Coordinates of C-alpha atoms and ligand atoms in Angstrom, one line a residue:
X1 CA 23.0 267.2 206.2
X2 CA 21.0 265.1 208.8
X3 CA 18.6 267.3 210.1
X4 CA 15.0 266.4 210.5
X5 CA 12.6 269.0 209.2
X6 CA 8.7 268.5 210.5
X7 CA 6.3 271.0 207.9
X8 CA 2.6 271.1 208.9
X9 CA 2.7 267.1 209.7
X10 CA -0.3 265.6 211.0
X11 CA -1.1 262.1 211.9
X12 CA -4.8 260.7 211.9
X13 CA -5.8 257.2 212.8
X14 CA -9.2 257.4 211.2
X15 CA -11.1 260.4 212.5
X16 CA -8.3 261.0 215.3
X17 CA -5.9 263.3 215.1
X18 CA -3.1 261.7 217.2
X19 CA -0.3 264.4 216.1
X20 CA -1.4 267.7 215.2
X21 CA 0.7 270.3 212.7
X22 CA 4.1 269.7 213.7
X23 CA 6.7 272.4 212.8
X24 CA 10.0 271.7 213.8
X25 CA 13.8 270.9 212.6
X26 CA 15.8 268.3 214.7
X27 CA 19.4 269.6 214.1
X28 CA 22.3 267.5 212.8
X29 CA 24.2 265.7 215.5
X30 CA 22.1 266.8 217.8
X31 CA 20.4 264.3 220.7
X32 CA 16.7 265.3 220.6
X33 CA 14.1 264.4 223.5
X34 CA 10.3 263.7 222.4
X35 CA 8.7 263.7 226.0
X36 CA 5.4 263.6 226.9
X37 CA 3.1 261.7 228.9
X38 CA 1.6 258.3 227.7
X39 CA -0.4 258.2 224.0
X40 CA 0.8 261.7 223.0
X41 CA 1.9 260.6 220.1
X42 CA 6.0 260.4 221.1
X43 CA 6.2 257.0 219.2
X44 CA 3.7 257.7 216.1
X45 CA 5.9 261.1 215.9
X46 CA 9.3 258.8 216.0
X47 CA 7.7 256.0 213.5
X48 CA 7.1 258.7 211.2
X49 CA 10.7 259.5 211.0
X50 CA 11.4 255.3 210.7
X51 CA 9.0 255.1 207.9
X52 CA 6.9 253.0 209.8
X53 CA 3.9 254.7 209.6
X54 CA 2.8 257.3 206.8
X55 CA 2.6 260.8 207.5
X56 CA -0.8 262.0 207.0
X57 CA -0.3 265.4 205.5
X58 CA 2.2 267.6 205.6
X59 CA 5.8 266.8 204.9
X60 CA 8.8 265.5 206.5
X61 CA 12.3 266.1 205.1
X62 CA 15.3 263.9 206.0
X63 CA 18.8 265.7 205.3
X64 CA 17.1 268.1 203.4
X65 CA 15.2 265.8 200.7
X66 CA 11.5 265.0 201.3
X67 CA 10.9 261.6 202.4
X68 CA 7.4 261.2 203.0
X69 CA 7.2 258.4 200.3
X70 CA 10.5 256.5 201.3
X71 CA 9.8 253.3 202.6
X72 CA 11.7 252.6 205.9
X73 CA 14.7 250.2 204.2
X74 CA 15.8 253.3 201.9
X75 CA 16.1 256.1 205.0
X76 CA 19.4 256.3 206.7
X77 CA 17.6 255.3 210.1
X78 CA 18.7 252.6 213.0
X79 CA 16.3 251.8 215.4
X80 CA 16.1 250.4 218.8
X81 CA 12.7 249.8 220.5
X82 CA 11.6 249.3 223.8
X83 CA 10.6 245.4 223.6
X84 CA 14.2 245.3 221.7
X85 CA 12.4 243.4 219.1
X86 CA 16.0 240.8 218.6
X87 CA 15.4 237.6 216.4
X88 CA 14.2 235.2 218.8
X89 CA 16.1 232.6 216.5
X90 CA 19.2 234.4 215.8
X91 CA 22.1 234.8 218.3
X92 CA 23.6 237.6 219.2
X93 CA 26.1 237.8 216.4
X94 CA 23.5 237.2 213.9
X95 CA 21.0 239.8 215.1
X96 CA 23.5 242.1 215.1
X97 CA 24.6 241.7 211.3
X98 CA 21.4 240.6 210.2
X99 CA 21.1 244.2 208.4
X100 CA 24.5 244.4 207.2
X101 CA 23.8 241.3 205.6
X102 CA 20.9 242.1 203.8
X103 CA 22.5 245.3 202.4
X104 CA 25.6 243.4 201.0
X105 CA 28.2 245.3 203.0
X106 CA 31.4 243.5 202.8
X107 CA 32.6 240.7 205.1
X108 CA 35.6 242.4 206.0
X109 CA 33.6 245.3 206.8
X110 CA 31.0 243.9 209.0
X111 CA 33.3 242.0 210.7
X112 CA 34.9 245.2 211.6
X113 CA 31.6 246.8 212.9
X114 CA 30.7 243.8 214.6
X115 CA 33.9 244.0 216.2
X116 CA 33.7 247.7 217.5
X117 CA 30.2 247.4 219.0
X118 CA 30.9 243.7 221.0
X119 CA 33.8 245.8 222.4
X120 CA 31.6 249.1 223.1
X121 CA 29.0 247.7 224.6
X122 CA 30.6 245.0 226.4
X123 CA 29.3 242.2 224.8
X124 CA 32.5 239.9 224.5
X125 CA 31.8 236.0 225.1
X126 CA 28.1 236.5 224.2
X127 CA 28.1 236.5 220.4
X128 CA 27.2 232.6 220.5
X129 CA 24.1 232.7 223.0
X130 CA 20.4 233.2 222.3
X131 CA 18.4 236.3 223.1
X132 CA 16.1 234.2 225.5
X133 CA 19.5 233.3 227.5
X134 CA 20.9 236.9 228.0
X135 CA 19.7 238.9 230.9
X136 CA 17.5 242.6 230.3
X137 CA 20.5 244.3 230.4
X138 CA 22.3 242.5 228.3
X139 CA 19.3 242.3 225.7
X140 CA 19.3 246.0 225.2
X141 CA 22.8 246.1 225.0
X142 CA 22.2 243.8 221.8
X143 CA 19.4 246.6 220.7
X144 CA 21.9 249.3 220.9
X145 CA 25.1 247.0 218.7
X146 CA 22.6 245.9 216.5
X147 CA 21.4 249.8 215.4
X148 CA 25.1 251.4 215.8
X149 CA 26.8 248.7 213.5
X150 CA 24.3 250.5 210.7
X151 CA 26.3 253.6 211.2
X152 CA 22.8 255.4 210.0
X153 CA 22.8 259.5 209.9
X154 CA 19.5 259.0 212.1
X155 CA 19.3 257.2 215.3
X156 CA 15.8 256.5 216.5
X157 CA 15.0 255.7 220.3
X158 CA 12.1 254.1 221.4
X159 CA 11.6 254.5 225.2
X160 CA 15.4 252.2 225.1
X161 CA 15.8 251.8 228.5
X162 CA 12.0 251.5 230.1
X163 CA 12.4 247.9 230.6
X164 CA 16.1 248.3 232.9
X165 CA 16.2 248.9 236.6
X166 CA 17.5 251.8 238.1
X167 CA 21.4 250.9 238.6
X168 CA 21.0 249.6 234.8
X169 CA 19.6 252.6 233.2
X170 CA 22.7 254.5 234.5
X171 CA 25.0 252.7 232.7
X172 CA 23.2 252.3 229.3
X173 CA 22.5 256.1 229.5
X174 CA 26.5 256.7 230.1
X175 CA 26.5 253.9 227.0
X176 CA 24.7 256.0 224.7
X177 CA 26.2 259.1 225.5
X178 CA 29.4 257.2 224.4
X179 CA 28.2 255.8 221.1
X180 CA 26.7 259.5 220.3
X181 CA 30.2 260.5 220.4
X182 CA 31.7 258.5 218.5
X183 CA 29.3 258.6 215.6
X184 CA 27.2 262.0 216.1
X185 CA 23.9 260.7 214.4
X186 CA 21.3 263.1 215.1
X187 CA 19.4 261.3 218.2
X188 CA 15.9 261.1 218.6
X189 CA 14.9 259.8 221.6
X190 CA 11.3 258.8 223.0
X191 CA 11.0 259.0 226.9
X192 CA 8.2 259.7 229.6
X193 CA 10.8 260.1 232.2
X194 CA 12.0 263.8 233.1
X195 CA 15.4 262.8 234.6
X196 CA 16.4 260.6 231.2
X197 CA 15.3 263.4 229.0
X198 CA 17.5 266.0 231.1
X199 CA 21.0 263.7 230.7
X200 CA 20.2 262.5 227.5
X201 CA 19.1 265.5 225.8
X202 CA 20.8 268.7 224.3
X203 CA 17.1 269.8 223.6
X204 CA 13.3 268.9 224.8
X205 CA 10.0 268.5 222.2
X206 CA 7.5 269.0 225.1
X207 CA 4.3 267.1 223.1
X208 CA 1.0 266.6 224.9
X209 CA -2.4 265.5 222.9
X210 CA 0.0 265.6 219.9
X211 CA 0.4 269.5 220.2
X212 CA 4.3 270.4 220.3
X213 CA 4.5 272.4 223.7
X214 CA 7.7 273.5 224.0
X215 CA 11.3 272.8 222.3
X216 CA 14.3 274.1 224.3
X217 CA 17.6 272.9 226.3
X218 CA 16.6 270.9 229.4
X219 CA 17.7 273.8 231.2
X220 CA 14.8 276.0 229.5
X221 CA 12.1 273.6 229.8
X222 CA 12.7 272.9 233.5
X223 CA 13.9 275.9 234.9
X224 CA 12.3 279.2 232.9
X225 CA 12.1 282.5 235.6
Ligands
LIG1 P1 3.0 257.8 223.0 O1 4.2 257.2 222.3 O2 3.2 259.2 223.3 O3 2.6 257.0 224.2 P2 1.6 257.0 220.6 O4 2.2 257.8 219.5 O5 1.9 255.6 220.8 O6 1.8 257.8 222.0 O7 0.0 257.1 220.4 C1 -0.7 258.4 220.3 C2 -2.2 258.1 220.1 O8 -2.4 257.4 218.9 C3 -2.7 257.3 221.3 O9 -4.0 257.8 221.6 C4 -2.8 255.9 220.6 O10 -3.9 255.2 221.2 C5 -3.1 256.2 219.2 N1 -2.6 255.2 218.3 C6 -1.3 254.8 218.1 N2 -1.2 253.8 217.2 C7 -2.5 253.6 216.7 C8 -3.0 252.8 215.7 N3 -2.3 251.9 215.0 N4 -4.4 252.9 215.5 C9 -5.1 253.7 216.2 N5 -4.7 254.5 217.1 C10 -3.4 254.5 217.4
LIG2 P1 6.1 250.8 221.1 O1 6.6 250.5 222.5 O2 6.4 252.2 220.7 O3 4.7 250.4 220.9 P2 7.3 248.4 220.0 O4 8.6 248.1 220.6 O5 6.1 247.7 220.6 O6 7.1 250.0 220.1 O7 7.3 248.2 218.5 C1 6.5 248.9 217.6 C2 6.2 248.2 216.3 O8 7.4 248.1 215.6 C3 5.6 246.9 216.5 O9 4.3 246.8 215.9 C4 6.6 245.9 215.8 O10 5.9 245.0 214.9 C5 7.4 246.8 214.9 N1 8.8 246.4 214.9 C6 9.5 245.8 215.9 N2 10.7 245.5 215.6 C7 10.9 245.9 214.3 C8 11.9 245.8 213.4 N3 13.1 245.3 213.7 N4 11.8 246.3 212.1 C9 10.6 246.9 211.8 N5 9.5 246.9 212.6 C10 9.6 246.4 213.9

């Protein structure tokens, strides 16, 4: 059970109505695009999901149980935003645990998790160094151990790989592909850019002017008769 079900959500910010009567269900396991072009209300849509910001009316059910008032630490979400947002003061090892910390899961365990995502995501011989001393690439890399070691049923992307050049965003598509495979959260993934939604997607939320558009396979969206 880790679907995503949107019912008649809206989002105001004041008198603005930045996301307007969603009604839609993100599958389980499946890797779900929100595209659209800037201040469609992709990320408000997302931090909805995250608990970060309230819905405004409507509701939103999480694995079939209504979640509209659970705060964000009590919803099986992982996050990983575009800035990264890693502890400036924590290596690498500790941003990574940091959560695991704070929700008590055993030593044994997290050592374990830590482990498995140094080795996925190739981040061996870095454990010990600051975030201001990796490069960008490396720095998301950190983003994506430090929401997989959560093992969350949701896994929530925030335009991951906007800040990595061309060559980069390659491989840290091919990573997340990976990491979907082994754990099968359902994926919801913010992006402005066509070509990321099309490899990273099983299925499209076309939003503009916080109107869903269109929900279909990549193939649907971009190549209807
Ligand atoms: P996107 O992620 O698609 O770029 P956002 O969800 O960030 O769009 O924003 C949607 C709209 O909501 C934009 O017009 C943005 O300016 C507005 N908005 C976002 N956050 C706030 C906020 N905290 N207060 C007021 N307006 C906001
Ligand atoms: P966007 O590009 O969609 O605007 P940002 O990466 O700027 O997203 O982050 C959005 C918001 O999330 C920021 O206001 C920031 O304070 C908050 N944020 C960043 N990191 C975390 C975190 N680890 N936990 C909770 N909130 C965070």
């Amino acid at each position: 059970m880790k679907e995503i079900r949107f019912e008649n959500v809206k989002k105001s910010y004041g008198h603005t109505e930045v996301v307007k009567n969603l009604n839609f269900s993100i599958h389980e396991g499946e890797r779900l695009i929100l595209l659209g072009p800037s201040g469609c209300g992709k990320s408000t849509t997302l931090r909805m999901i995250a608990g970060l910001e309230d819905v405004s009316s409507g509701n939103l059910y999480m694995g079939g149980k209504l979640v509209n008032d659970v705060p964000s630490g009590k919803r099986e979400v992982a996050m990983v935003f575009q800035n990264y947002a890693l502890y400036p003061h924590m290596t690498v090892k500790q941003n990574i645990v940091y959560a695991l910390r704070m929700k008590k899961v055993p030593k044994k365990e997290i050592a374990a998790r830590l482990e498995d995502a140094l080795a996925m995501l190739q981040l061996r011989g870095l454990e010990d160094r600051l975030p201001k001393d990796l490069s960008g690439g490396q720095r998301q890399r950190v983003a994506l151990a430090r929401a997989v070691v959560k093992q969350a049923d949701f896994f929530l992307l925030d335009e991951p790989l906007s800040n990595l050049d061309a060559q980069l965003r390659v491989s840290a598509r091919k990573e997340l592909v990976k990491i979907h495979e082994k754990y099968k959260q359902t994926i919801v993934y913010v992006t402005h850019d066509q070509i990321e939604a099309m490899t990273v997607g099983d299925r499209i939320a076309l939003l503009n002017e916080g109107v869903l558009q269109m929900l279909d396979t990549p193939e649907n969206v971009y190549h209807r008769p």
